[in-house]
Amino acid sequence: MSRESTADSYDVIVVGSGAGLVGAYAAASRGLRTLVIEKTEYVGGTTAYSGAGIWLPGNAAEQRAGIEDSPDAARPYLDAIVGEDSAASLREAFLQAGPPLIDELEKNPRFGQFIWQGVPDYFADRPGSLPQGRTIFPQDFDRSELGDLEPLVRRPLWTERWGVDPGSVMIGGQALIGRALLAFMETGNGTVRTNTRLERLIVEDGAVVGIEALSEGERVTFRAGRGVLLAAGGYERNGTLRQRFQPELTDEWTQGCEGNTGDALTAGIDIGAATDLLEESWFAPGLVVPDTRPVFYTSVWSGIWVNAAGQRYMNERLPYDRAGHEMLRAHRSSDVSHLPTHWVFDQRQIDNERAFAALPVAPQVPGWFDVDTFIDAGVLKRADTLEELAQLIGLPAGALTESVEQFNGYARSGKDERFGRGEDPWDLMITHMAGAHTDGPNPCLGVIDKPPFYAATIVLSDLGTKGGLKTDDHARVLRPDGSVITGLYASGNTMAPMSGRIYPGAGGPVGSSMAFSYLAALDMADETP
C-alpha cells in the first residue's frame, strides 16, 4: 500500500538515466538543480548495454582523426535518407548541436576525449555518405573512479545474461554512463533516485510543472521549475503496446532494457502530446540462442539467409537496421514467412574461431557458441547434405539446394548478381573484422560446400522502439495542432526520431538522444544553442 509524501522542488527533472544523463549534466553544470529518476535499480538503461557509438557529424574527434566533415557535409546525406519522415528543422537542430556538445563534454576531464574508430555510414550510395564514417566512442573508464557510485551503473548485458564478471574497466556504454554519472554528480546540483517509476505528469494551466512517481512503495511528487525531460527509452518491453503498433513482433526478442515499457510515452499521451512513427524500431537481426534472448549481431560472416520457401531474399551483410527493415518488408509483402529467417552455412563457419567471436556485439562470453549445446537446445540444425538440412527445418524439397547453388556461382565469379553483397564499405569492414572466408575473388562471398551443413534461426530483434512524442527543434513536446506543451521535453526513444525510419550510422540512437537532451537542457537554461 502506497504512502503519500510532500513535494520536493527542482529546476529540472529528467525521467530516465541513459543518454539523457548528458542532458542532466548540461542542466546541472549550468547551475540548475536537477533530479534524475530511474525506474530500475540501475542507472544507464539500454545505453549501458551498447557499444556507445555516437553519430554526431563534424565533431572534434573526427577532426583530430583527420576526417573532413561538418554539419553542412552531412546535411545532404540526412536529407536523402530521411526524406519526409521527420521535419527538416529537427535534422538541422541535431546537426548544429553535435559539434558544440562534444566540445563542451570534452572540456570536462570526466568525459575525456572521444575517439573516432572508422565505422562506415550505413547508406554508402547516398550523397554526403562517408565511407570512413562519423562514429565516435568514449574512452574506457576505470570502475574504481566512480567510488560509491559504481554499484548504481547497470551491469553489462553479458553480465546480466550469463553472469560474466564485468571486470575492472568499463567499456562502451558502461564507460559513457559511468563518465556522465560522475560528471553529473560532481556539479553539486545533481540528484539521482533509482527504483522510482513515473506515474503521471502534473499539469497546471496547460503547463507541465512536475511529476508524480512511485518510489519504494511511496507515492512522491516532484516539482520542476524549468521543465521535465522524458528520456526513458521506448516501449519495447511492453507486450501490449508491441501488439498494438508492431503486431508481427514480440517483446521477447528485443535487446532493450527491462525498464523500457513506455511509461514516459504514455504519460505524455495522457496529457495530449502528439506522437509519430510508433510502428518503428531500431531493428537488428537476432540470433536465437539457448536459454536467453536472441543475440544481436550485425552481419553474417558466411552462408546465406533464406525464407520459409528456401529462397534467398537479401544482402545478408546489410547494416543491421537495414537488414531488419528488409526482413520486415519481405515478410509483409509476401505470402511466404520471413519471420523467422533461416541462416544456412557450412563447416567453414564453425572451423574459423573468429567467425562467431569477432562479429560486432557478439557476447563477451568465452565459449558462448558451442555446436553441441546449440543443437541439443534445438536452435541449431546439422545435416550431412543440404537436402537433409532442408527437411530438418521444413523447407520445400530442392529449394534450399537451388538457392545455395546459385549463391555458390556468385561466390566463384566474385559478384553477387542478385543483391550486391560485398560491394559496400560496411560489407568489407565486417570481412576485415572476422577474417576472410574464401580465397575467391570476393572475400565477402564464399562457396557453401563443405559438409556438414547447418541452419540457425534469425528473428527480428531490435535495440529498442523508436517512435515517440513529437517535438520541435528545442526538444519541446508538441500537441497534435503543433503547439508546445510548456515545460515538457523529450529525447531518445521517448521522442519521435529526427532520423525518421532510418538509421544513418553506428551511434545514431545514442548521438540523437545526447543531442536532443542537450538542446532541452539549453532551452530550460534559457540559453540559445
Short mmCIF file of C-alpha atoms in Angstrom, two decimals:
data_model
loop_
_atom_site.label_atom_id
_atom_site.label_comp_id
_atom_site.label_asym_id
_atom_site.label_seq_id
_atom_site.Cartn_x
_atom_site.Cartn_y
_atom_site.Cartn_z
CA MET A 1 0.00 0.00 0.00
CA SER A 2 1.49 3.32 -1.07
CA ARG A 3 2.09 6.24 1.27
CA GLU A 4 1.79 9.89 0.26
CA SER A 5 4.64 12.37 0.62
CA THR A 6 5.01 16.09 0.19
CA ALA A 7 6.61 17.55 -2.93
CA ASP A 8 10.31 18.25 -3.42
CA SER A 9 11.24 21.03 -5.83
CA TYR A 10 13.93 21.10 -8.53
CA ASP A 11 14.64 23.23 -11.56
CA VAL A 12 14.83 20.26 -13.95
CA ILE A 13 13.59 16.69 -13.76
CA VAL A 14 14.94 14.04 -16.14
CA VAL A 15 12.94 10.82 -16.39
CA GLY A 16 15.31 8.04 -17.40
CA SER A 17 19.05 7.62 -16.94
CA GLY A 18 20.50 6.55 -20.29
CA ALA A 19 21.96 9.04 -22.75
CA GLY A 20 19.59 11.57 -21.19
CA LEU A 21 22.22 11.83 -18.44
CA VAL A 22 24.10 14.10 -20.82
CA GLY A 23 21.15 16.49 -20.72
CA ALA A 24 21.02 16.22 -16.95
CA TYR A 25 24.73 17.09 -16.80
CA ALA A 26 24.27 20.04 -19.16
CA ALA A 27 21.47 21.41 -16.96
CA ALA A 28 23.26 20.81 -13.66
CA SER A 29 26.53 22.28 -14.94
CA ARG A 30 24.60 25.49 -15.67
CA GLY A 31 23.54 25.77 -12.06
CA LEU A 32 20.11 24.17 -12.39
CA ARG A 33 19.12 21.82 -9.58
CA THR A 34 18.46 18.62 -11.49
CA LEU A 35 16.78 15.39 -10.45
CA VAL A 36 17.17 12.16 -12.44
CA ILE A 37 14.66 9.42 -11.69
CA GLU A 38 15.23 5.85 -12.84
CA LYS A 39 12.59 3.13 -12.75
CA THR A 40 15.01 0.25 -12.17
CA GLU A 41 17.74 -0.22 -9.58
CA TYR A 42 20.46 0.71 -12.07
CA VAL A 43 21.42 3.86 -13.97
CA GLY A 44 22.15 3.56 -17.69
CA GLY A 45 19.21 1.96 -19.47
CA THR A 46 19.85 0.34 -22.84
CA THR A 47 22.72 2.79 -23.43
CA ALA A 48 24.71 0.89 -20.80
CA TYR A 49 24.36 -2.26 -22.94
CA SER A 50 25.51 -0.54 -26.12
CA GLY A 51 28.89 -0.09 -27.74
CA ALA A 52 28.29 3.65 -27.14
CA GLY A 53 28.83 4.64 -30.72
CA ILE A 54 27.89 8.31 -31.14
CA TRP A 55 26.92 9.60 -34.60
CA LEU A 56 27.35 13.40 -34.50
CA PRO A 57 28.77 14.79 -37.78
CA GLY A 58 31.58 17.32 -37.67
CA ASN A 59 32.70 16.70 -34.10
CA ALA A 60 36.15 17.35 -32.66
CA ALA A 61 37.13 13.67 -32.51
CA GLU A 62 36.63 13.39 -36.27
CA GLN A 63 38.74 16.47 -36.82
CA ARG A 64 41.57 15.07 -34.69
CA ALA A 65 41.48 11.91 -36.79
CA GLY A 66 41.85 13.94 -39.98
CA ILE A 67 38.30 13.31 -41.18
CA GLU A 68 36.92 16.19 -43.20
CA ASP A 69 33.34 16.54 -42.07
CA SER A 70 30.86 19.15 -40.89
CA PRO A 71 27.11 19.64 -40.40
CA ASP A 72 27.00 21.08 -43.92
CA ALA A 73 28.68 17.97 -45.33
CA ALA A 74 26.25 15.64 -43.54
CA ARG A 75 23.08 17.57 -44.39
CA PRO A 76 22.65 16.14 -47.93
CA TYR A 77 23.09 12.64 -46.51
CA LEU A 78 20.40 13.03 -43.86
CA ASP A 79 18.06 14.80 -46.27
CA ALA A 80 18.44 11.99 -48.82
CA ILE A 81 17.88 9.07 -46.47
CA VAL A 82 15.25 10.57 -44.13
CA GLY A 83 13.12 12.44 -46.63
CA GLU A 84 9.71 13.48 -45.32
CA ASP A 85 9.69 11.09 -42.36
CA SER A 86 10.80 13.83 -39.98
CA ALA A 87 10.88 17.60 -40.03
CA ALA A 88 13.93 19.18 -41.69
CA SER A 89 14.16 21.54 -38.70
CA LEU A 90 14.78 18.56 -36.40
CA ARG A 91 17.62 17.33 -38.57
CA GLU A 92 19.12 20.81 -38.67
CA ALA A 93 18.89 21.19 -34.89
CA PHE A 94 20.62 17.83 -34.50
CA LEU A 95 23.40 18.72 -36.93
CA GLN A 96 24.11 22.07 -35.31
CA ALA A 97 24.05 20.67 -31.76
CA GLY A 98 26.60 17.90 -32.27
CA PRO A 99 29.95 19.72 -32.52
CA PRO A 100 29.37 22.17 -29.62
CA LEU A 101 28.02 19.33 -27.47
CA ILE A 102 31.18 17.27 -27.91
CA ASP A 103 33.32 20.37 -27.38
CA GLU A 104 31.54 21.06 -24.10
CA LEU A 105 31.80 17.50 -22.83
CA GLU A 106 35.49 17.24 -23.69
CA LYS A 107 36.22 20.29 -21.52
CA ASN A 108 35.33 18.16 -18.50
CA PRO A 109 38.09 15.60 -17.74
CA ARG A 110 35.44 13.16 -16.56
CA PHE A 111 34.26 12.73 -20.14
CA GLY A 112 37.77 12.84 -21.60
CA GLN A 113 38.37 12.94 -25.33
CA PHE A 114 36.18 10.86 -27.61
CA ILE A 115 37.75 8.57 -30.21
CA TRP A 116 36.91 8.12 -33.88
CA GLN A 117 37.09 4.46 -35.00
CA GLY A 118 36.17 4.35 -38.68
CA VAL A 119 32.71 2.72 -38.88
CA PRO A 120 31.19 3.44 -42.33
CA ASP A 121 27.89 5.28 -42.73
CA TYR A 122 25.08 2.83 -43.43
CA PHE A 123 23.90 4.16 -46.82
CA ALA A 124 27.02 4.18 -48.96
CA ASP A 125 25.32 5.25 -52.18
CA ARG A 126 23.70 8.44 -50.87
CA PRO A 127 25.14 11.95 -51.25
CA GLY A 128 27.24 13.00 -48.28
CA SER A 129 27.84 9.47 -47.03
CA LEU A 130 31.30 8.94 -45.53
CA PRO A 131 32.87 5.54 -46.24
CA GLN A 132 35.19 6.09 -43.28
CA GLY A 133 32.24 7.04 -41.09
CA ARG A 134 31.39 9.67 -38.49
CA THR A 135 31.00 7.50 -35.41
CA ILE A 136 32.96 8.26 -32.25
CA PHE A 137 33.25 6.43 -28.94
CA PRO A 138 34.07 7.26 -25.30
CA GLN A 139 37.35 6.07 -23.89
CA ASP A 140 37.35 3.16 -21.48
CA PHE A 141 36.81 4.10 -17.84
CA ASP A 142 38.25 2.57 -14.70
CA ARG A 143 35.41 1.37 -12.50
CA SER A 144 37.22 2.50 -9.35
CA GLU A 145 36.91 6.16 -10.33
CA LEU A 146 33.20 6.02 -9.56
CA GLY A 147 33.73 5.18 -5.91
CA ASP A 148 30.42 4.78 -4.10
CA LEU A 149 28.52 5.49 -7.33
CA GLU A 150 29.81 2.36 -9.06
CA PRO A 151 27.04 0.00 -7.86
CA LEU A 152 24.47 2.31 -9.45
CA VAL A 153 25.64 1.66 -13.02
CA ARG A 154 23.78 -1.05 -14.94
CA ARG A 155 25.87 -4.17 -15.46
CA PRO A 156 26.96 -5.15 -18.99
CA LEU A 157 24.38 -7.13 -20.93
CA TRP A 158 26.53 -10.27 -20.82
CA THR A 159 26.88 -10.00 -17.06
CA GLU A 160 23.11 -9.85 -16.72
CA ARG A 161 22.50 -12.75 -19.11
CA TRP A 162 25.46 -15.07 -18.45
CA GLY A 163 26.89 -13.89 -15.15
CA VAL A 164 30.23 -12.87 -16.67
CA ASP A 165 32.41 -10.76 -14.37
CA PRO A 166 32.07 -7.14 -15.56
CA GLY A 167 35.77 -6.53 -14.97
CA SER A 168 37.55 -3.52 -13.54
CA VAL A 169 37.33 -1.41 -16.72
CA MET A 170 34.11 -0.05 -18.16
CA ILE A 171 33.90 -0.10 -21.94
CA GLY A 172 31.36 1.16 -24.46
CA GLY A 173 28.04 2.18 -22.99
CA GLN A 174 29.19 1.40 -19.47
CA ALA A 175 32.04 3.89 -19.89
CA LEU A 176 29.74 6.58 -21.28
CA ILE A 177 27.21 6.17 -18.47
CA GLY A 178 29.87 5.96 -15.78
CA ARG A 179 31.55 9.13 -17.02
CA ALA A 180 28.26 11.01 -17.38
CA LEU A 181 27.01 9.96 -13.94
CA LEU A 182 30.21 11.06 -12.22
CA ALA A 183 30.30 14.38 -14.10
CA PHE A 184 26.64 15.00 -13.24
CA MET A 185 27.06 14.32 -9.53
CA GLU A 186 30.24 16.39 -9.31
CA THR A 187 28.36 19.52 -10.42
CA GLY A 188 26.89 19.69 -6.93
CA ASN A 189 23.47 20.24 -8.48
CA GLY A 190 22.56 16.64 -9.30
CA THR A 191 20.37 14.09 -7.55
CA VAL A 192 19.62 10.53 -8.69
CA ARG A 193 16.73 8.41 -7.41
CA THR A 194 16.60 4.79 -8.59
CA ASN A 195 13.64 2.43 -8.14
CA THR A 196 11.41 5.40 -8.90
CA ARG A 197 8.74 4.97 -11.56
CA LEU A 198 6.95 7.82 -13.32
CA GLU A 199 3.21 7.61 -12.71
CA ARG A 200 1.94 10.80 -14.30
CA LEU A 201 2.86 14.33 -15.31
CA ILE A 202 1.48 17.21 -13.25
CA VAL A 203 -0.14 19.89 -15.39
CA GLU A 204 -1.24 23.32 -14.21
CA ASP A 205 -2.72 25.94 -16.54
CA GLY A 206 -1.66 23.85 -19.53
CA ALA A 207 1.99 23.59 -18.47
CA VAL A 208 3.91 20.64 -17.03
CA VAL A 209 5.14 21.63 -13.58
CA GLY A 210 6.27 18.32 -12.15
CA ILE A 211 5.73 14.60 -11.86
CA GLU A 212 4.10 12.06 -9.63
CA ALA A 213 6.09 8.86 -9.14
CA LEU A 214 6.13 5.66 -7.15
CA SER A 215 9.37 5.22 -5.21
CA GLU A 216 9.95 2.19 -2.98
CA GLY A 217 6.19 1.85 -2.45
CA GLU A 218 5.78 5.53 -1.62
CA ARG A 219 3.88 7.91 -3.87
CA VAL A 220 6.07 11.00 -4.27
CA THR A 221 5.64 14.32 -6.01
CA PHE A 222 8.46 16.37 -7.50
CA ARG A 223 8.04 19.92 -8.80
CA ALA A 224 10.07 21.22 -11.74
CA GLY A 225 10.55 24.97 -12.09
CA ARG A 226 12.10 24.85 -15.57
CA GLY A 227 10.82 21.62 -17.09
CA VAL A 228 10.62 17.85 -17.29
CA LEU A 229 12.68 15.89 -19.83
CA LEU A 230 11.30 12.48 -20.76
CA ALA A 231 14.30 10.36 -21.74
CA ALA A 232 13.13 6.96 -20.57
CA GLY A 233 13.58 4.82 -23.67
CA GLY A 234 10.89 3.22 -25.76
CA TYR A 235 8.14 0.65 -25.15
CA GLU A 236 9.97 -2.43 -26.43
CA ARG A 237 9.41 -4.46 -23.24
CA ASN A 238 5.65 -3.79 -23.25
CA GLY A 239 3.93 -6.71 -24.98
CA THR A 240 0.56 -4.97 -25.19
CA LEU A 241 1.94 -1.89 -26.93
CA ARG A 242 4.04 -4.01 -29.27
CA GLN A 243 0.98 -5.94 -30.35
CA ARG A 244 -0.84 -2.67 -30.90
CA PHE A 245 1.82 -0.96 -33.01
CA GLN A 246 4.04 -3.82 -34.27
CA PRO A 247 1.81 -6.92 -34.40
CA GLU A 248 4.34 -9.15 -36.20
CA LEU A 249 6.87 -8.72 -33.40
CA THR A 250 7.19 -9.64 -29.76
CA ASP A 251 8.73 -8.07 -26.69
CA GLU A 252 10.57 -11.38 -26.14
CA TRP A 253 13.06 -10.66 -28.94
CA THR A 254 14.22 -7.17 -28.03
CA GLN A 255 17.64 -6.15 -26.72
CA GLY A 256 16.11 -3.23 -24.82
CA CYS A 257 16.43 -2.69 -21.08
CA GLU A 258 13.84 -4.33 -18.83
CA GLY A 259 12.52 -0.98 -17.64
CA ASN A 260 11.55 0.19 -21.12
CA THR A 261 7.81 -0.34 -21.02
CA GLY A 262 6.69 3.02 -22.37
CA ASP A 263 5.77 4.77 -19.11
CA ALA A 264 7.06 8.16 -20.25
CA LEU A 265 5.46 7.76 -23.66
CA THR A 266 2.03 7.01 -22.22
CA ALA A 267 2.37 9.80 -19.65
CA GLY A 268 2.91 12.25 -22.50
CA ILE A 269 0.00 10.84 -24.49
CA ASP A 270 -2.23 11.12 -21.43
CA ILE A 271 -1.80 14.91 -21.36
CA GLY A 272 -2.39 15.36 -25.08
CA ALA A 273 1.05 15.01 -26.69
CA ALA A 274 1.27 14.16 -30.37
CA THR A 275 3.10 11.01 -31.47
CA ASP A 276 4.73 9.73 -34.64
CA LEU A 277 6.36 6.58 -36.04
CA LEU A 278 5.21 4.33 -33.21
CA GLU A 279 5.41 1.36 -35.56
CA GLU A 280 9.18 1.82 -35.91
CA SER A 281 12.17 0.33 -34.08
CA TRP A 282 15.96 0.35 -34.31
CA PHE A 283 15.84 -3.09 -35.87
CA ALA A 284 18.57 -5.72 -35.76
CA PRO A 285 18.72 -9.40 -36.67
CA GLY A 286 18.76 -11.61 -33.60
CA LEU A 287 20.47 -15.00 -33.47
CA VAL A 288 18.36 -17.41 -31.40
CA VAL A 289 20.49 -18.98 -28.66
CA PRO A 290 19.74 -21.36 -25.78
CA ASP A 291 18.10 -20.11 -22.60
CA THR A 292 18.12 -16.34 -23.15
CA ARG A 293 17.01 -13.60 -25.51
CA PRO A 294 18.37 -13.60 -29.06
CA VAL A 295 21.88 -12.26 -29.52
CA PHE A 296 22.10 -9.07 -31.55
CA TYR A 297 24.66 -9.48 -34.28
CA THR A 298 25.30 -7.11 -37.09
CA SER A 299 26.01 -9.18 -40.17
CA VAL A 300 26.70 -12.70 -41.42
CA TRP A 301 30.26 -13.84 -41.93
CA SER A 302 29.48 -16.72 -44.25
CA GLY A 303 26.40 -18.50 -45.52
CA ILE A 304 23.05 -17.16 -46.68
CA TRP A 305 19.62 -16.33 -45.30
CA VAL A 306 16.52 -18.00 -46.72
CA ASN A 307 12.80 -17.65 -46.05
CA ALA A 308 10.24 -20.38 -45.44
CA ALA A 309 10.26 -21.19 -49.17
CA GLY A 310 14.01 -21.78 -49.08
CA GLN A 311 14.68 -18.65 -51.12
CA ARG A 312 17.45 -16.15 -50.55
CA TYR A 313 15.95 -12.66 -50.42
CA MET A 314 18.53 -10.03 -49.42
CA ASN A 315 22.15 -8.98 -49.00
CA GLU A 316 22.88 -10.66 -45.69
CA ARG A 317 25.59 -8.10 -44.92
CA LEU A 318 23.37 -5.06 -44.93
CA PRO A 319 23.86 -2.88 -41.85
CA TYR A 320 21.72 -4.36 -39.11
CA ASP A 321 18.82 -1.87 -39.11
CA ARG A 322 18.58 -2.05 -42.90
CA ALA A 323 18.65 -5.84 -42.68
CA GLY A 324 15.89 -5.80 -40.07
CA HIS A 325 13.72 -3.50 -42.16
CA GLU A 326 14.27 -5.72 -45.17
CA MET A 327 13.20 -8.78 -43.19
CA LEU A 328 10.00 -6.99 -42.17
CA ARG A 329 9.34 -5.59 -45.65
CA ALA A 330 9.77 -9.01 -47.26
CA HIS A 331 7.53 -10.62 -44.67
CA ARG A 332 4.75 -8.07 -45.13
CA SER A 333 4.88 -8.08 -48.92
CA SER A 334 4.81 -11.84 -49.46
CA ASP A 335 2.66 -14.85 -48.67
CA VAL A 336 5.87 -16.59 -47.60
CA SER A 337 7.02 -16.21 -44.00
CA HIS A 338 10.35 -14.42 -43.44
CA LEU A 339 9.99 -14.28 -39.65
CA PRO A 340 11.94 -16.18 -38.58
CA THR A 341 14.64 -16.49 -41.23
CA HIS A 342 16.98 -19.48 -41.64
CA TRP A 343 20.73 -18.81 -41.66
CA VAL A 344 22.38 -21.62 -43.64
CA PHE A 345 26.15 -22.16 -43.60
CA ASP A 346 28.72 -24.92 -43.79
CA GLN A 347 31.56 -26.29 -41.68
CA ARG A 348 33.84 -23.38 -42.59
CA GLN A 349 31.81 -21.10 -40.31
CA ILE A 350 32.46 -23.48 -37.42
CA ASP A 351 36.13 -24.06 -38.21
CA ASN A 352 37.05 -20.37 -38.16
CA GLU A 353 37.23 -19.49 -34.46
CA ARG A 354 36.90 -15.80 -35.31
CA ALA A 355 33.67 -16.33 -37.21
CA PHE A 356 31.45 -16.01 -34.16
CA ALA A 357 33.73 -14.37 -31.62
CA ALA A 358 34.69 -11.43 -33.82
CA LEU A 359 31.27 -10.42 -35.05
CA PRO A 360 30.41 -6.95 -33.71
CA VAL A 361 28.43 -7.01 -30.49
CA ALA A 362 28.98 -10.76 -30.09
CA PRO A 363 28.69 -11.80 -26.44
CA GLN A 364 31.76 -11.15 -24.34
CA VAL A 365 31.40 -14.69 -23.03
CA PRO A 366 34.13 -17.29 -23.51
CA GLY A 367 32.78 -20.27 -25.42
CA TRP A 368 29.32 -18.76 -25.78
CA PHE A 369 28.85 -20.60 -29.08
CA ASP A 370 29.07 -24.36 -28.74
CA VAL A 371 27.72 -26.54 -31.55
CA ASP A 372 26.55 -29.43 -29.38
CA THR A 373 24.86 -27.16 -26.84
CA PHE A 374 23.04 -25.27 -29.59
CA ILE A 375 21.96 -28.49 -31.31
CA ASP A 376 20.76 -30.04 -28.05
CA ALA A 377 18.71 -26.89 -27.39
CA GLY A 378 17.11 -27.17 -30.84
CA VAL A 379 18.27 -23.73 -32.01
CA LEU A 380 20.82 -25.15 -34.47
CA LYS A 381 20.27 -27.93 -37.01
CA ARG A 382 23.01 -30.03 -38.64
CA ALA A 383 22.92 -32.43 -41.57
CA ASP A 384 25.35 -34.13 -43.95
CA THR A 385 23.55 -32.85 -47.04
CA LEU A 386 21.56 -29.77 -47.96
CA GLU A 387 18.58 -31.98 -48.78
CA GLU A 388 18.60 -33.43 -45.29
CA LEU A 389 19.02 -29.97 -43.76
CA ALA A 390 16.04 -28.66 -45.71
CA GLN A 391 13.93 -31.49 -44.36
CA LEU A 392 15.03 -30.76 -40.79
CA ILE A 393 13.95 -27.11 -40.99
CA GLY A 394 10.83 -27.71 -43.03
CA LEU A 395 11.82 -26.18 -46.37
CA PRO A 396 10.48 -27.37 -49.74
CA ALA A 397 12.49 -30.18 -51.30
CA GLY A 398 15.17 -28.87 -53.65
CA ALA A 399 14.58 -25.19 -52.87
CA LEU A 400 17.47 -24.82 -50.44
CA THR A 401 19.87 -26.67 -52.74
CA GLU A 402 18.90 -24.42 -55.63
CA SER A 403 19.47 -21.25 -53.54
CA VAL A 404 22.87 -22.47 -52.33
CA GLU A 405 23.99 -23.48 -55.82
CA GLN A 406 23.03 -20.08 -57.21
CA PHE A 407 24.97 -18.34 -54.43
CA ASN A 408 27.96 -20.61 -54.98
CA GLY A 409 28.03 -19.46 -58.58
CA TYR A 410 28.19 -15.87 -57.41
CA ALA A 411 30.97 -16.75 -54.95
CA ARG A 412 33.05 -18.35 -57.69
CA SER A 413 32.60 -15.39 -60.02
CA GLY A 414 33.13 -12.82 -57.25
CA LYS A 415 29.91 -10.92 -57.92
CA ASP A 416 26.56 -11.28 -56.15
CA GLU A 417 24.36 -10.55 -59.14
CA ARG A 418 21.13 -10.55 -57.13
CA PHE A 419 21.86 -8.44 -54.05
CA GLY A 420 25.33 -6.93 -54.42
CA ARG A 421 26.85 -8.45 -51.29
CA GLY A 422 30.45 -7.37 -50.88
CA GLU A 423 30.22 -4.05 -52.71
CA ASP A 424 29.80 -1.56 -49.84
CA PRO A 425 32.31 -0.34 -47.23
CA TRP A 426 30.24 -1.88 -44.44
CA ASP A 427 30.42 -5.33 -46.06
CA LEU A 428 34.17 -5.08 -46.34
CA MET A 429 34.58 -3.88 -42.74
CA ILE A 430 32.76 -6.98 -41.49
CA THR A 431 35.09 -9.18 -43.54
CA HIS A 432 38.13 -7.42 -42.10
CA MET A 433 36.88 -8.00 -38.55
CA ALA A 434 36.05 -11.69 -38.96
CA GLY A 435 38.74 -12.81 -41.35
CA ALA A 436 38.33 -13.85 -44.96
CA HIS A 437 36.12 -16.87 -45.57
CA THR A 438 37.46 -17.67 -49.01
CA ASP A 439 40.40 -17.32 -51.32
CA GLY A 440 37.93 -16.43 -54.07
CA PRO A 441 37.70 -13.12 -55.89
CA ASN A 442 35.32 -11.54 -53.36
CA PRO A 443 36.14 -12.03 -49.65
CA CYS A 444 32.51 -11.29 -48.72
CA LEU A 445 31.32 -14.33 -50.66
CA GLY A 446 32.30 -17.91 -50.06
CA VAL A 447 31.22 -21.21 -51.52
CA ILE A 448 28.94 -23.25 -49.25
CA ASP A 449 30.05 -26.81 -49.99
CA LYS A 450 31.93 -28.22 -47.01
CA PRO A 451 29.71 -30.61 -45.02
CA PRO A 452 28.19 -30.88 -42.56
CA PHE A 453 25.72 -28.08 -43.19
CA TYR A 454 23.99 -26.01 -40.52
CA ALA A 455 20.89 -23.86 -40.08
CA ALA A 456 20.47 -21.32 -37.28
CA THR A 457 17.37 -19.25 -36.58
CA ILE A 458 17.31 -15.48 -37.10
CA VAL A 459 14.46 -13.42 -35.63
CA LEU A 460 13.71 -9.73 -35.99
CA SER A 461 15.15 -8.22 -32.84
CA ASP A 462 15.72 -4.55 -32.04
CA LEU A 463 17.75 -2.18 -29.91
CA GLY A 464 14.54 -0.50 -28.83
CA THR A 465 11.44 1.06 -30.33
CA LYS A 466 12.00 4.49 -31.87
CA GLY A 467 8.59 6.11 -32.32
CA GLY A 468 7.51 8.56 -29.67
CA LEU A 469 6.36 12.03 -28.73
CA LYS A 470 6.62 14.70 -31.41
CA THR A 471 8.96 17.57 -30.57
CA ASP A 472 10.24 20.80 -32.05
CA ASP A 473 13.88 21.70 -32.62
CA HIS A 474 14.36 22.56 -28.92
CA ALA A 475 13.10 19.09 -27.91
CA ARG A 476 9.86 20.64 -26.61
CA VAL A 477 6.91 18.25 -26.84
CA LEU A 478 4.11 19.25 -29.20
CA ARG A 479 0.37 18.77 -29.31
CA PRO A 480 -1.35 17.49 -32.46
CA ASP A 481 -2.04 21.08 -33.53
CA GLY A 482 1.68 21.88 -33.36
CA SER A 483 1.52 23.98 -30.19
CA VAL A 484 4.14 23.48 -27.48
CA ILE A 485 3.32 21.80 -24.18
CA THR A 486 5.12 24.23 -21.91
CA GLY A 487 7.57 22.59 -19.54
CA LEU A 488 7.72 19.22 -21.29
CA TYR A 489 10.66 17.89 -23.33
CA ALA A 490 11.55 14.53 -24.85
CA SER A 491 14.65 12.85 -26.25
CA GLY A 492 15.98 9.43 -27.16
CA ASN A 493 13.45 6.70 -27.83
CA THR A 494 10.72 8.57 -25.97
CA MET A 495 10.90 11.13 -28.80
CA ALA A 496 9.73 10.62 -32.38
CA PRO A 497 13.14 10.38 -34.10
CA MET A 498 14.76 13.10 -36.19
CA SER A 499 16.10 10.26 -38.36
CA GLY A 500 12.63 9.08 -39.31
CA ARG A 501 12.50 5.43 -40.33
CA ILE A 502 16.22 5.02 -40.96
CA TYR A 503 19.48 4.50 -39.06
CA PRO A 504 22.13 6.84 -40.50
CA GLY A 505 25.21 5.23 -39.00
CA ALA A 506 26.55 3.44 -35.95
CA GLY A 507 25.63 5.51 -32.92
CA GLY A 508 22.57 7.13 -34.43
CA PRO A 509 20.32 6.40 -31.42
CA VAL A 510 22.84 7.45 -28.76
CA GLY A 511 24.01 10.50 -30.71
CA SER A 512 20.48 11.73 -31.29
CA SER A 513 19.50 11.16 -27.68
CA MET A 514 22.52 13.10 -26.46
CA ALA A 515 21.89 15.96 -28.88
CA PHE A 516 18.24 16.50 -28.04
CA SER A 517 18.80 16.03 -24.30
CA TYR A 518 21.42 18.76 -24.62
CA LEU A 519 19.06 21.02 -26.58
CA ALA A 520 16.38 20.51 -23.93
CA ALA A 521 18.81 21.50 -21.19
CA LEU A 522 19.86 24.64 -23.09
CA ASP A 523 16.23 25.66 -23.52
CA MET A 524 15.48 25.12 -19.84
CA ALA A 525 18.55 27.21 -19.03
CA ASP A 526 17.32 30.00 -21.35
CA GLU A 527 20.46 29.55 -23.43
CA THR A 528 20.47 29.78 -27.20
CA PRO A 529 22.22 26.80 -28.85
#
